C-alpha cells in the first residue's frame, strides 16, 4: 500500500466530491495523474477499499459507469457555514487569522461546498489589526484551567481613539473563573481576593497581562446562575424586580431572558415577570425603550430610581 497515493486519493475525494457530486474512475485517474501519480484501476479499487475499511464513507454508485463520492466530510454544509460565519463575524480576530481559520475549515469541504459557503456569507469589515486579544484569551484560559492569579491593566478609549488606562495604569490582581462570549465580545469573570466578589472585564480592553504561576484554591462558582443575574455583563449587586409588559413584547422579553423565564401573571393584555438581575443604568434604559408598554411593579426603591433615571434624561432637554 502506497501511503502517499492513499493520502492524495483521500484529498481528491474531499475536494471534488460530496453528497451531490461524484467522480468516475477515469476522473480519479486523471486527477491522480495531475499529482504525478500513475496507477492502475485495480490499485485504485484497492485504495478505495482501504479508505472504506478505515471509516471513510465512500459510496459507490453502480450503473453503466461506476461513480464514487465521499459522504462523511468533517462537517456537513450547514455545520461548516455556521462555523465559517462565526469566524468571520468575530471582530477581535485579525483579517489574517480569520482567513487562516477559514481556510482550515474550507480545506475539509468540497470545492462546490466551499463556493456555496463563501458566496452566501457576509464578512465583517471591522476587524482588529492584530491578534492581541486572541493571545490574551489563550493566556486567560490557561490561568482558569490552573487556577492561576493574574495581573493586568485595563483601559478605555478616548475621543482621540487612544488608550487611557484606569487607575493611573495600576495593575489589577484577580483570579479568573470563566470566559464568556456575549454579543461577539469576550468577557472574563474574575474573583477579587481583596473584595471577596466577582466582576466582569472585557477581554479586548485588557493589556499587559501577567500570569502568576501559583495555583490558588477556588470558591464554588455556578456560571449559569451568575449569568442569569447579570444583565448584559454589567456588574452590580443582583436585585429582585417585578415588571409588567404588554403582551406584544412577549417575544422581545423572552429573547432577552430566555424561555425559562418565570411569568408570574398573565392576562389578555399584559404579562408580569419576576427576575433577579443587576439593576444598572443600562438595564433601566432597556426598560425605558418600551415607553408605556412596560411598567416596574416592585420594589418601590427601584421604581423611585427609575423615575429619577427618566427625570435625568428629560433634564438633558430642558
PDB file of C-alpha atoms in Angstrom:
ATOM      1  CA  UNK A   1       0.000   0.000   0.000  1.00  0.00           C
ATOM      2  CA  UNK A   2       1.372   3.384  -1.059  1.00  0.00           C
ATOM      3  CA  UNK A   3       0.593   5.831   1.792  1.00  0.00           C
ATOM      4  CA  UNK A   4       1.318   8.931  -0.297  1.00  0.00           C
ATOM      5  CA  UNK A   5      -1.038   7.754  -3.034  1.00  0.00           C
ATOM      6  CA  UNK A   6      -3.688   6.899  -0.458  1.00  0.00           C
ATOM      7  CA  UNK A   7      -3.474  10.397   1.019  1.00  0.00           C
ATOM      8  CA  UNK A   8      -3.701  12.009  -2.427  1.00  0.00           C
ATOM      9  CA  UNK A   9      -6.735   9.875  -3.244  1.00  0.00           C
ATOM     10  CA  UNK A  10      -8.439  10.870   0.006  1.00  0.00           C
ATOM     11  CA  UNK A  11      -7.782  14.564  -0.696  1.00  0.00           C
ATOM     12  CA  UNK A  12      -9.317  14.148  -4.151  1.00  0.00           C
ATOM     13  CA  UNK A  13     -12.481  12.696  -2.623  1.00  0.00           C
ATOM     14  CA  UNK A  14     -12.612  15.514  -0.050  1.00  0.00           C
ATOM     15  CA  UNK A  15     -12.041  18.258  -2.616  1.00  0.00           C
ATOM     16  CA  UNK A  16     -14.079  17.079  -5.584  1.00  0.00           C
ATOM     17  CA  UNK A  17     -16.948  15.041  -4.141  1.00  0.00           C
ATOM     18  CA  UNK A  18     -19.766  15.414  -1.631  1.00  0.00           C
ATOM     19  CA  UNK A  19     -23.339  14.157  -1.309  1.00  0.00           C
ATOM     20  CA  UNK A  20     -24.299  15.688  -4.656  1.00  0.00           C
ATOM     21  CA  UNK A  21     -21.057  15.494  -6.669  1.00  0.00           C
ATOM     22  CA  UNK A  22     -19.386  12.340  -7.961  1.00  0.00           C
ATOM     23  CA  UNK A  23     -16.259  11.170  -9.785  1.00  0.00           C
ATOM     24  CA  UNK A  24     -15.926   8.426 -12.347  1.00  0.00           C
ATOM     25  CA  UNK A  25     -12.925   6.107 -12.298  1.00  0.00           C
ATOM     26  CA  UNK A  26     -11.496   7.994 -15.266  1.00  0.00           C
ATOM     27  CA  UNK A  27     -11.925  11.281 -13.363  1.00  0.00           C
ATOM     28  CA  UNK A  28      -9.960   9.821 -10.451  1.00  0.00           C
ATOM     29  CA  UNK A  29      -7.183   8.567 -12.733  1.00  0.00           C
ATOM     30  CA  UNK A  30      -6.919  11.990 -14.400  1.00  0.00           C
ATOM     31  CA  UNK A  31      -6.759  13.840 -11.069  1.00  0.00           C
ATOM     32  CA  UNK A  32      -4.096  11.458  -9.741  1.00  0.00           C
ATOM     33  CA  UNK A  33      -2.043  11.952 -12.899  1.00  0.00           C
ATOM     34  CA  UNK A  34      -2.185  15.713 -12.265  1.00  0.00           C
ATOM     35  CA  UNK A  35      -0.420  14.872  -8.993  1.00  0.00           C
ATOM     36  CA  UNK A  36       2.199  12.851 -10.964  1.00  0.00           C
ATOM     37  CA  UNK A  37       0.725   9.584  -9.733  1.00  0.00           C
ATOM     38  CA  UNK A  38       0.239   6.971 -12.443  1.00  0.00           C
ATOM     39  CA  UNK A  39      -1.518   3.849 -11.288  1.00  0.00           C
ATOM     40  CA  UNK A  40      -3.791   1.050 -12.494  1.00  0.00           C
ATOM     41  CA  UNK A  41      -7.538   0.875 -11.926  1.00  0.00           C
ATOM     42  CA  UNK A  42      -7.049  -2.197  -9.723  1.00  0.00           C
ATOM     43  CA  UNK A  43      -4.704  -0.274  -7.408  1.00  0.00           C
ATOM     44  CA  UNK A  44      -7.309   2.494  -7.085  1.00  0.00           C
ATOM     45  CA  UNK A  45     -10.034  -0.058  -6.309  1.00  0.00           C
ATOM     46  CA  UNK A  46      -7.781  -1.477  -3.575  1.00  0.00           C
ATOM     47  CA  UNK A  47      -7.065   2.004  -2.172  1.00  0.00           C
ATOM     48  CA  UNK A  48     -10.782   2.852  -2.063  1.00  0.00           C
ATOM     49  CA  UNK A  49     -11.369  -0.401  -0.180  1.00  0.00           C
ATOM     50  CA  UNK A  50      -8.693   0.572   2.375  1.00  0.00           C
ATOM     51  CA  UNK A  51     -10.255   4.012   2.874  1.00  0.00           C
ATOM     52  CA  UNK A  52     -13.699   2.492   3.390  1.00  0.00           C
ATOM     53  CA  UNK A  53     -12.307  -0.031   5.882  1.00  0.00           C
ATOM     54  CA  UNK A  54     -10.816   2.889   7.841  1.00  0.00           C
ATOM     55  CA  UNK A  55     -14.085   4.736   8.293  1.00  0.00           C
ATOM     56  CA  UNK A  56     -14.327   6.906   5.177  1.00  0.00           C
ATOM     57  CA  UNK A  57     -17.859   6.604   3.834  1.00  0.00           C
ATOM     58  CA  UNK A  58     -17.086   6.389   0.126  1.00  0.00           C
ATOM     59  CA  UNK A  59     -20.259   5.388  -1.661  1.00  0.00           C
ATOM     60  CA  UNK A  60     -20.065   3.500  -4.946  1.00  0.00           C
ATOM     61  CA  UNK A  61     -22.955   4.160  -7.329  1.00  0.00           C
ATOM     62  CA  UNK A  62     -23.317   1.252  -9.732  1.00  0.00           C
ATOM     63  CA  UNK A  63     -24.536   1.713 -13.277  1.00  0.00           C
ATOM     64  CA  UNK A  64     -23.319   1.882 -16.847  1.00  0.00           C
ATOM     65  CA  UNK A  65     -20.472   3.984 -15.460  1.00  0.00           C
ATOM     66  CA  UNK A  66     -19.467   3.499 -11.825  1.00  0.00           C
ATOM     67  CA  UNK A  67     -19.450   6.720  -9.767  1.00  0.00           C
ATOM     68  CA  UNK A  68     -17.798   7.435  -6.428  1.00  0.00           C
ATOM     69  CA  UNK A  69     -18.233  10.094  -3.756  1.00  0.00           C
ATOM     70  CA  UNK A  70     -17.305  10.765  -0.123  1.00  0.00           C
ATOM     71  CA  UNK A  71     -20.314  11.244   2.129  1.00  0.00           C
ATOM     72  CA  UNK A  72     -18.748  11.949   5.528  1.00  0.00           C
ATOM     73  CA  UNK A  73     -16.789  15.182   5.332  1.00  0.00           C
ATOM     74  CA  UNK A  74     -15.605  16.507   8.709  1.00  0.00           C
ATOM     75  CA  UNK A  75     -18.573  18.908   8.713  1.00  0.00           C
ATOM     76  CA  UNK A  76     -21.737  18.883   6.673  1.00  0.00           C
ATOM     77  CA  UNK A  77     -22.632  22.004   4.701  1.00  0.00           C
ATOM     78  CA  UNK A  78     -24.739  23.787   7.321  1.00  0.00           C
ATOM     79  CA  UNK A  79     -22.280  22.971  10.136  1.00  0.00           C
ATOM     80  CA  UNK A  80     -19.412  24.420   8.096  1.00  0.00           C
ATOM     81  CA  UNK A  81     -21.425  27.544   7.268  1.00  0.00           C
ATOM     82  CA  UNK A  82     -22.238  28.145  10.946  1.00  0.00           C
ATOM     83  CA  UNK A  83     -18.553  27.895  11.878  1.00  0.00           C
ATOM     84  CA  UNK A  84     -17.446  29.998   8.887  1.00  0.00           C
ATOM     85  CA  UNK A  85     -19.936  32.767   9.700  1.00  0.00           C
ATOM     86  CA  UNK A  86     -18.896  32.732  13.362  1.00  0.00           C
ATOM     87  CA  UNK A  87     -15.207  33.059  12.492  1.00  0.00           C
ATOM     88  CA  UNK A  88     -15.866  35.938  10.112  1.00  0.00           C
ATOM     89  CA  UNK A  89     -18.222  37.817  12.441  1.00  0.00           C
ATOM     90  CA  UNK A  90     -15.852  37.915  15.432  1.00  0.00           C
ATOM     91  CA  UNK A  91     -14.197  41.324  15.170  1.00  0.00           C
ATOM     92  CA  UNK A  92     -11.299  40.731  17.586  1.00  0.00           C
ATOM     93  CA  UNK A  93      -9.699  38.276  15.146  1.00  0.00           C
ATOM     94  CA  UNK A  94      -7.349  39.914  12.669  1.00  0.00           C
ATOM     95  CA  UNK A  95      -8.047  39.582   8.950  1.00  0.00           C
ATOM     96  CA  UNK A  96      -5.009  37.307   8.644  1.00  0.00           C
ATOM     97  CA  UNK A  97      -6.152  34.930  11.390  1.00  0.00           C
ATOM     98  CA  UNK A  98      -9.720  34.988  10.100  1.00  0.00           C
ATOM     99  CA  UNK A  99      -8.505  33.948   6.658  1.00  0.00           C
ATOM    100  CA  UNK A 100      -6.253  31.246   8.114  1.00  0.00           C
ATOM    101  CA  UNK A 101      -9.048  29.708  10.214  1.00  0.00           C
ATOM    102  CA  UNK A 102     -11.498  29.946   7.314  1.00  0.00           C
ATOM    103  CA  UNK A 103      -9.065  28.155   5.018  1.00  0.00           C
ATOM    104  CA  UNK A 104      -8.520  25.353   7.544  1.00  0.00           C
ATOM    105  CA  UNK A 105     -12.265  24.859   7.696  1.00  0.00           C
ATOM    106  CA  UNK A 106     -12.903  25.053   3.950  1.00  0.00           C
ATOM    107  CA  UNK A 107      -9.990  22.741   3.122  1.00  0.00           C
ATOM    108  CA  UNK A 108     -12.139  19.958   4.571  1.00  0.00           C
ATOM    109  CA  UNK A 109     -15.012  20.749   2.218  1.00  0.00           C
ATOM    110  CA  UNK A 110     -15.548  20.025  -1.458  1.00  0.00           C
ATOM    111  CA  UNK A 111     -14.917  22.843  -3.927  1.00  0.00           C
ATOM    112  CA  UNK A 112     -18.676  23.018  -4.501  1.00  0.00           C
ATOM    113  CA  UNK A 113     -19.485  23.346  -0.793  1.00  0.00           C
ATOM    114  CA  UNK A 114     -16.674  25.883  -0.412  1.00  0.00           C
ATOM    115  CA  UNK A 115     -18.101  28.048  -3.190  1.00  0.00           C
ATOM    116  CA  UNK A 116     -21.605  27.818  -1.714  1.00  0.00           C
ATOM    117  CA  UNK A 117     -20.418  28.923   1.740  1.00  0.00           C
ATOM    118  CA  UNK A 118     -18.285  31.838   0.506  1.00  0.00           C
ATOM    119  CA  UNK A 119     -20.986  33.156  -1.837  1.00  0.00           C
ATOM    120  CA  UNK A 120     -23.684  33.075   0.855  1.00  0.00           C
ATOM    121  CA  UNK A 121     -21.716  34.620   3.720  1.00  0.00           C
ATOM    122  CA  UNK A 122     -21.084  38.223   4.712  1.00  0.00           C
ATOM    123  CA  UNK A 123     -17.671  39.222   6.046  1.00  0.00           C
ATOM    124  CA  UNK A 124     -17.315  41.996   8.608  1.00  0.00           C
ATOM    125  CA  UNK A 125     -15.088  44.958   7.784  1.00  0.00           C
ATOM    126  CA  UNK A 126     -14.439  45.880  11.430  1.00  0.00           C
ATOM    127  CA  UNK A 127     -11.527  43.520  12.054  1.00  0.00           C
ATOM    128  CA  UNK A 128      -8.702  44.215  14.502  1.00  0.00           C
ATOM    129  CA  UNK A 129      -5.209  44.888  13.143  1.00  0.00           C
ATOM    130  CA  UNK A 130      -3.600  42.236  15.336  1.00  0.00           C
ATOM    131  CA  UNK A 131      -4.391  39.145  17.392  1.00  0.00           C
ATOM    132  CA  UNK A 132      -3.540  40.533  20.839  1.00  0.00           C
ATOM    133  CA  UNK A 133      -6.995  39.645  22.155  1.00  0.00           C
ATOM    134  CA  UNK A 134      -6.626  36.083  20.889  1.00  0.00           C
ATOM    135  CA  UNK A 135      -3.332  35.664  22.766  1.00  0.00           C
ATOM    136  CA  UNK A 136      -4.846  37.142  25.938  1.00  0.00           C
ATOM    137  CA  UNK A 137      -7.778  34.729  25.637  1.00  0.00           C
ATOM    138  CA  UNK A 138      -5.321  31.850  25.396  1.00  0.00           C
ATOM    139  CA  UNK A 139      -3.401  33.011  28.480  1.00  0.00           C
ATOM    140  CA  UNK A 140      -6.609  33.559  30.461  1.00  0.00           C
ATOM    141  CA  UNK A 141      -7.891  30.096  29.567  1.00  0.00           C
ATOM    142  CA  UNK A 142      -4.593  28.657  30.789  1.00  0.00           C
ATOM    143  CA  UNK A 143      -4.900  30.625  34.032  1.00  0.00           C
ATOM    144  CA  UNK A 144      -8.501  29.442  34.503  1.00  0.00           C
ATOM    145  CA  UNK A 145      -7.519  25.801  33.952  1.00  0.00           C
ATOM    146  CA  UNK A 146      -4.719  26.024  36.517  1.00  0.00           C
ATOM    147  CA  UNK A 147      -6.367  28.454  38.992  1.00  0.00           C
ATOM    148  CA  UNK A 148      -3.553  30.970  38.488  1.00  0.00           C
ATOM    149  CA  UNK A 149      -3.789  34.542  39.742  1.00  0.00           C
ATOM    150  CA  UNK A 150      -3.238  37.164  37.020  1.00  0.00           C
ATOM    151  CA  UNK A 151      -2.427  40.863  36.911  1.00  0.00           C
ATOM    152  CA  UNK A 152      -3.236  43.300  34.102  1.00  0.00           C
ATOM    153  CA  UNK A 153      -4.013  46.864  33.086  1.00  0.00           C
ATOM    154  CA  UNK A 154      -7.497  47.871  31.959  1.00  0.00           C
ATOM    155  CA  UNK A 155      -8.211  50.731  29.594  1.00  0.00           C
ATOM    156  CA  UNK A 156     -10.902  52.831  27.919  1.00  0.00           C
ATOM    157  CA  UNK A 157     -10.715  54.582  24.537  1.00  0.00           C
ATOM    158  CA  UNK A 158     -10.549  58.396  24.495  1.00  0.00           C
ATOM    159  CA  UNK A 159     -12.072  60.800  21.976  1.00  0.00           C
ATOM    160  CA  UNK A 160      -8.696  60.749  20.225  1.00  0.00           C
ATOM    161  CA  UNK A 161      -9.078  56.956  19.979  1.00  0.00           C
ATOM    162  CA  UNK A 162      -6.128  56.396  22.288  1.00  0.00           C
ATOM    163  CA  UNK A 163      -5.880  54.057  25.256  1.00  0.00           C
ATOM    164  CA  UNK A 164      -6.465  55.582  28.678  1.00  0.00           C
ATOM    165  CA  UNK A 165      -5.602  53.206  31.487  1.00  0.00           C
ATOM    166  CA  UNK A 166      -7.824  53.156  34.530  1.00  0.00           C
ATOM    167  CA  UNK A 167      -6.455  53.983  37.983  1.00  0.00           C
ATOM    168  CA  UNK A 168      -3.270  55.570  36.585  1.00  0.00           C
ATOM    169  CA  UNK A 169      -2.226  52.287  34.981  1.00  0.00           C
ATOM    170  CA  UNK A 170      -2.482  50.444  38.267  1.00  0.00           C
ATOM    171  CA  UNK A 171      -2.333  46.676  37.837  1.00  0.00           C
ATOM    172  CA  UNK A 172      -5.451  44.726  38.727  1.00  0.00           C
ATOM    173  CA  UNK A 173      -4.704  41.443  40.509  1.00  0.00           C
ATOM    174  CA  UNK A 174      -7.573  38.979  40.157  1.00  0.00           C
ATOM    175  CA  UNK A 175      -8.375  35.287  39.831  1.00  0.00           C
ATOM    176  CA  UNK A 176     -10.083  34.398  36.509  1.00  0.00           C
ATOM    177  CA  UNK A 177     -13.024  31.975  36.690  1.00  0.00           C
ATOM    178  CA  UNK A 178     -14.644  31.886  33.241  1.00  0.00           C
ATOM    179  CA  UNK A 179     -14.618  33.290  29.712  1.00  0.00           C
ATOM    180  CA  UNK A 180     -17.970  34.011  28.072  1.00  0.00           C
ATOM    181  CA  UNK A 181     -18.852  35.312  24.614  1.00  0.00           C
ATOM    182  CA  UNK A 182     -21.680  37.868  24.752  1.00  0.00           C
ATOM    183  CA  UNK A 183     -22.757  39.772  21.622  1.00  0.00           C
ATOM    184  CA  UNK A 184     -19.477  38.981  19.815  1.00  0.00           C
ATOM    185  CA  UNK A 185     -17.303  40.165  22.711  1.00  0.00           C
ATOM    186  CA  UNK A 186     -15.440  38.013  25.198  1.00  0.00           C
ATOM    187  CA  UNK A 187     -15.732  38.824  28.886  1.00  0.00           C
ATOM    188  CA  UNK A 188     -13.672  37.326  31.674  1.00  0.00           C
ATOM    189  CA  UNK A 189     -15.317  36.787  35.037  1.00  0.00           C
ATOM    190  CA  UNK A 190     -12.788  37.454  37.792  1.00  0.00           C
ATOM    191  CA  UNK A 191     -12.835  36.989  41.550  1.00  0.00           C
ATOM    192  CA  UNK A 192     -11.220  39.610  43.767  1.00  0.00           C
ATOM    193  CA  UNK A 193      -9.471  38.137  46.789  1.00  0.00           C
ATOM    194  CA  UNK A 194      -9.409  41.616  48.314  1.00  0.00           C
ATOM    195  CA  UNK A 195     -13.097  42.487  47.886  1.00  0.00           C
ATOM    196  CA  UNK A 196     -14.437  38.901  48.049  1.00  0.00           C
ATOM    197  CA  UNK A 197     -16.624  39.474  44.988  1.00  0.00           C
ATOM    198  CA  UNK A 198     -16.903  38.711  41.264  1.00  0.00           C
ATOM    199  CA  UNK A 199     -16.678  41.251  38.437  1.00  0.00           C
ATOM    200  CA  UNK A 200     -16.627  41.231  34.629  1.00  0.00           C
ATOM    201  CA  UNK A 201     -13.994  42.670  32.292  1.00  0.00           C
ATOM    202  CA  UNK A 202     -13.956  42.900  28.509  1.00  0.00           C
ATOM    203  CA  UNK A 203     -11.008  40.886  27.247  1.00  0.00           C
ATOM    204  CA  UNK A 204     -10.253  43.280  24.371  1.00  0.00           C
ATOM    205  CA  UNK A 205      -9.649  46.044  26.955  1.00  0.00           C
ATOM    206  CA  UNK A 206      -7.139  44.019  28.961  1.00  0.00           C
ATOM    207  CA  UNK A 207      -3.476  44.894  28.449  1.00  0.00           C
ATOM    208  CA  UNK A 208      -0.105  43.786  29.841  1.00  0.00           C
ATOM    209  CA  UNK A 209      -1.466  40.508  31.209  1.00  0.00           C
ATOM    210  CA  UNK A 210       0.875  38.627  33.552  1.00  0.00           C
ATOM    211  CA  UNK A 211       0.176  35.115  34.845  1.00  0.00           C
ATOM    212  CA  UNK A 212       1.287  34.354  38.398  1.00  0.00           C
ATOM    213  CA  UNK A 213       2.325  30.704  38.215  1.00  0.00           C
ATOM    214  CA  UNK A 214       0.915  29.783  41.597  1.00  0.00           C
ATOM    215  CA  UNK A 215      -2.315  27.820  41.912  1.00  0.00           C
ATOM    216  CA  UNK A 216      -4.962  29.070  44.344  1.00  0.00           C
ATOM    217  CA  UNK A 217      -7.998  27.343  45.778  1.00  0.00           C
ATOM    218  CA  UNK A 218     -11.222  28.484  44.133  1.00  0.00           C
ATOM    219  CA  UNK A 219     -14.540  29.028  45.886  1.00  0.00           C
ATOM    220  CA  UNK A 220     -17.672  27.294  44.493  1.00  0.00           C
ATOM    221  CA  UNK A 221     -18.991  29.108  41.414  1.00  0.00           C
ATOM    222  CA  UNK A 222     -22.059  28.442  39.254  1.00  0.00           C
ATOM    223  CA  UNK A 223     -21.574  30.165  35.896  1.00  0.00           C
ATOM    224  CA  UNK A 224     -25.141  29.659  34.676  1.00  0.00           C
ATOM    225  CA  UNK A 225     -26.611  31.110  37.868  1.00  0.00           C
ATOM    226  CA  UNK A 226     -24.158  34.021  37.807  1.00  0.00           C
ATOM    227  CA  UNK A 227     -25.003  34.940  34.205  1.00  0.00           C
ATOM    228  CA  UNK A 228     -28.744  34.711  34.856  1.00  0.00           C
ATOM    229  CA  UNK A 229     -28.358  37.549  37.382  1.00  0.00           C
ATOM    230  CA  UNK A 230     -26.047  39.708  35.271  1.00  0.00           C
ATOM    231  CA  UNK A 231     -27.750  41.950  32.696  1.00  0.00           C
ATOM    232  CA  UNK A 232     -25.580  42.169  29.546  1.00  0.00           C
ATOM    233  CA  UNK A 233     -22.446  41.526  31.664  1.00  0.00           C
ATOM    234  CA  UNK A 234     -22.783  44.792  33.629  1.00  0.00           C
ATOM    235  CA  UNK A 235     -21.508  44.313  37.148  1.00  0.00           C
ATOM    236  CA  UNK A 236     -23.555  45.146  40.217  1.00  0.00           C
ATOM    237  CA  UNK A 237     -25.475  43.655  43.102  1.00  0.00           C
ATOM    238  CA  UNK A 238     -28.346  41.430  41.893  1.00  0.00           C
ATOM    239  CA  UNK A 239     -31.776  42.653  42.993  1.00  0.00           C
ATOM    240  CA  UNK A 240     -35.259  41.221  42.658  1.00  0.00           C
ATOM    241  CA  UNK A 241     -37.621  43.165  40.400  1.00  0.00           C
ATOM    242  CA  UNK A 242     -41.181  42.679  39.117  1.00  0.00           C
ATOM    243  CA  UNK A 243     -42.092  44.148  35.722  1.00  0.00           C
ATOM    244  CA  UNK A 244     -45.347  44.210  33.764  1.00  0.00           C
ATOM    245  CA  UNK A 245     -45.263  44.222  29.943  1.00  0.00           C
ATOM    246  CA  UNK A 246     -47.894  44.434  27.244  1.00  0.00           C
ATOM    247  CA  UNK A 247     -48.326  41.084  25.502  1.00  0.00           C
ATOM    248  CA  UNK A 248     -46.922  42.349  22.207  1.00  0.00           C
ATOM    249  CA  UNK A 249     -43.496  42.473  23.910  1.00  0.00           C
ATOM    250  CA  UNK A 250     -43.502  38.804  24.935  1.00  0.00           C
ATOM    251  CA  UNK A 251     -41.037  37.627  22.285  1.00  0.00           C
ATOM    252  CA  UNK A 252     -38.703  40.568  22.924  1.00  0.00           C
ATOM    253  CA  UNK A 253     -38.626  39.754  26.644  1.00  0.00           C
ATOM    254  CA  UNK A 254     -38.142  36.025  26.021  1.00  0.00           C
ATOM    255  CA  UNK A 255     -35.280  36.804  23.622  1.00  0.00           C
ATOM    256  CA  UNK A 256     -33.601  38.755  26.416  1.00  0.00           C
ATOM    257  CA  UNK A 257     -34.188  36.417  29.364  1.00  0.00           C
ATOM    258  CA  UNK A 258     -34.761  33.007  27.754  1.00  0.00           C
ATOM    259  CA  UNK A 259     -37.620  30.528  27.570  1.00  0.00           C
ATOM    260  CA  UNK A 260     -37.099  29.517  31.220  1.00  0.00           C
ATOM    261  CA  UNK A 261     -38.293  32.971  32.315  1.00  0.00           C
ATOM    262  CA  UNK A 262     -40.879  32.784  35.112  1.00  0.00           C
ATOM    263  CA  UNK A 263     -44.116  34.552  34.145  1.00  0.00           C
ATOM    264  CA  UNK A 264     -45.985  35.100  37.410  1.00  0.00           C
ATOM    265  CA  UNK A 265     -49.173  36.627  35.977  1.00  0.00           C
ATOM    266  CA  UNK A 266     -50.811  36.991  32.570  1.00  0.00           C
ATOM    267  CA  UNK A 267     -53.995  38.341  31.002  1.00  0.00           C
ATOM    268  CA  UNK A 268     -55.349  39.131  27.544  1.00  0.00           C
ATOM    269  CA  UNK A 269     -53.354  42.381  27.509  1.00  0.00           C
ATOM    270  CA  UNK A 270     -50.403  42.041  29.907  1.00  0.00           C
ATOM    271  CA  UNK A 271     -47.949  39.605  31.459  1.00  0.00           C
ATOM    272  CA  UNK A 272     -45.788  40.052  34.552  1.00  0.00           C
ATOM    273  CA  UNK A 273     -42.321  38.670  35.245  1.00  0.00           C
ATOM    274  CA  UNK A 274     -40.172  38.454  38.342  1.00  0.00           C
ATOM    275  CA  UNK A 275     -36.406  38.291  37.882  1.00  0.00           C
ATOM    276  CA  UNK A 276     -33.214  38.775  39.845  1.00  0.00           C
ATOM    277  CA  UNK A 277     -30.623  40.794  37.944  1.00  0.00           C
ATOM    278  CA  UNK A 278     -28.209  43.701  38.249  1.00  0.00           C
ATOM    279  CA  UNK A 279     -30.208  46.958  38.200  1.00  0.00           C
ATOM    280  CA  UNK A 280     -27.819  49.217  36.301  1.00  0.00           C
ATOM    281  CA  UNK A 281     -28.499  52.340  34.231  1.00  0.00           C
ATOM    282  CA  UNK A 282     -28.122  50.076  31.220  1.00  0.00           C
ATOM    283  CA  UNK A 283     -30.964  47.885  32.488  1.00  0.00           C
ATOM    284  CA  UNK A 284     -33.197  50.888  33.212  1.00  0.00           C
ATOM    285  CA  UNK A 285     -32.519  52.208  29.710  1.00  0.00           C
ATOM    286  CA  UNK A 286     -33.531  48.834  28.303  1.00  0.00           C
ATOM    287  CA  UNK A 287     -36.911  49.145  30.067  1.00  0.00           C
ATOM    288  CA  UNK A 288     -37.431  52.785  29.050  1.00  0.00           C
ATOM    289  CA  UNK A 289     -37.212  51.948  25.338  1.00  0.00           C
ATOM    290  CA  UNK A 290     -40.647  50.305  25.668  1.00  0.00           C
ATOM    291  CA  UNK A 291     -42.211  53.569  26.923  1.00  0.00           C
ATOM    292  CA  UNK A 292     -45.693  52.953  28.402  1.00  0.00           C
ATOM    293  CA  UNK A 293     -45.689  49.298  27.350  1.00  0.00           C
ATOM    294  CA  UNK A 294     -43.506  48.319  30.321  1.00  0.00           C
ATOM    295  CA  UNK A 295     -44.030  49.166  33.989  1.00  0.00           C
ATOM    296  CA  UNK A 296     -41.967  48.341  37.076  1.00  0.00           C
ATOM    297  CA  UNK A 297     -44.338  46.979  39.735  1.00  0.00           C
ATOM    298  CA  UNK A 298     -41.926  46.408  42.622  1.00  0.00           C
ATOM    299  CA  UNK A 299     -39.925  47.168  44.677  1.00  0.00           C
ATOM    300  CA  UNK A 300     -40.549  50.831  45.487  1.00  0.00           C
ATOM    301  CA  UNK A 301     -36.811  51.555  45.723  1.00  0.00           C
ATOM    302  CA  UNK A 302     -36.247  50.584  42.082  1.00  0.00           C
ATOM    303  CA  UNK A 303     -39.410  52.431  40.981  1.00  0.00           C
ATOM    304  CA  UNK A 304     -38.037  55.619  42.562  1.00  0.00           C
ATOM    305  CA  UNK A 305     -34.662  55.038  40.952  1.00  0.00           C
ATOM    306  CA  UNK A 306     -36.351  54.529  37.576  1.00  0.00           C
ATOM    307  CA  UNK A 307     -38.301  57.786  37.978  1.00  0.00           C
ATOM    308  CA  UNK A 308     -35.046  59.617  38.654  1.00  0.00           C
ATOM    309  CA  UNK A 309     -33.478  57.924  35.637  1.00  0.00           C
ATOM    310  CA  UNK A 310     -36.277  59.278  33.417  1.00  0.00           C
ATOM    311  CA  UNK A 311     -36.045  62.746  35.002  1.00  0.00           C
ATOM    312  CA  UNK A 312     -32.312  62.858  34.297  1.00  0.00           C
ATOM    313  CA  UNK A 313     -32.995  62.094  30.637  1.00  0.00           C
ATOM    314  CA  UNK A 314     -35.717  64.752  30.448  1.00  0.00           C
ATOM    315  CA  UNK A 315     -33.490  67.366  32.129  1.00  0.00           C
ATOM    316  CA  UNK A 316     -30.998  66.967  29.305  1.00  0.00           C
ATOM    317  CA  UNK A 317     -33.515  68.696  27.013  1.00  0.00           C
ATOM    318  CA  UNK A 318     -34.611  71.479  29.363  1.00  0.00           C
TER     319      UNK A 318
END
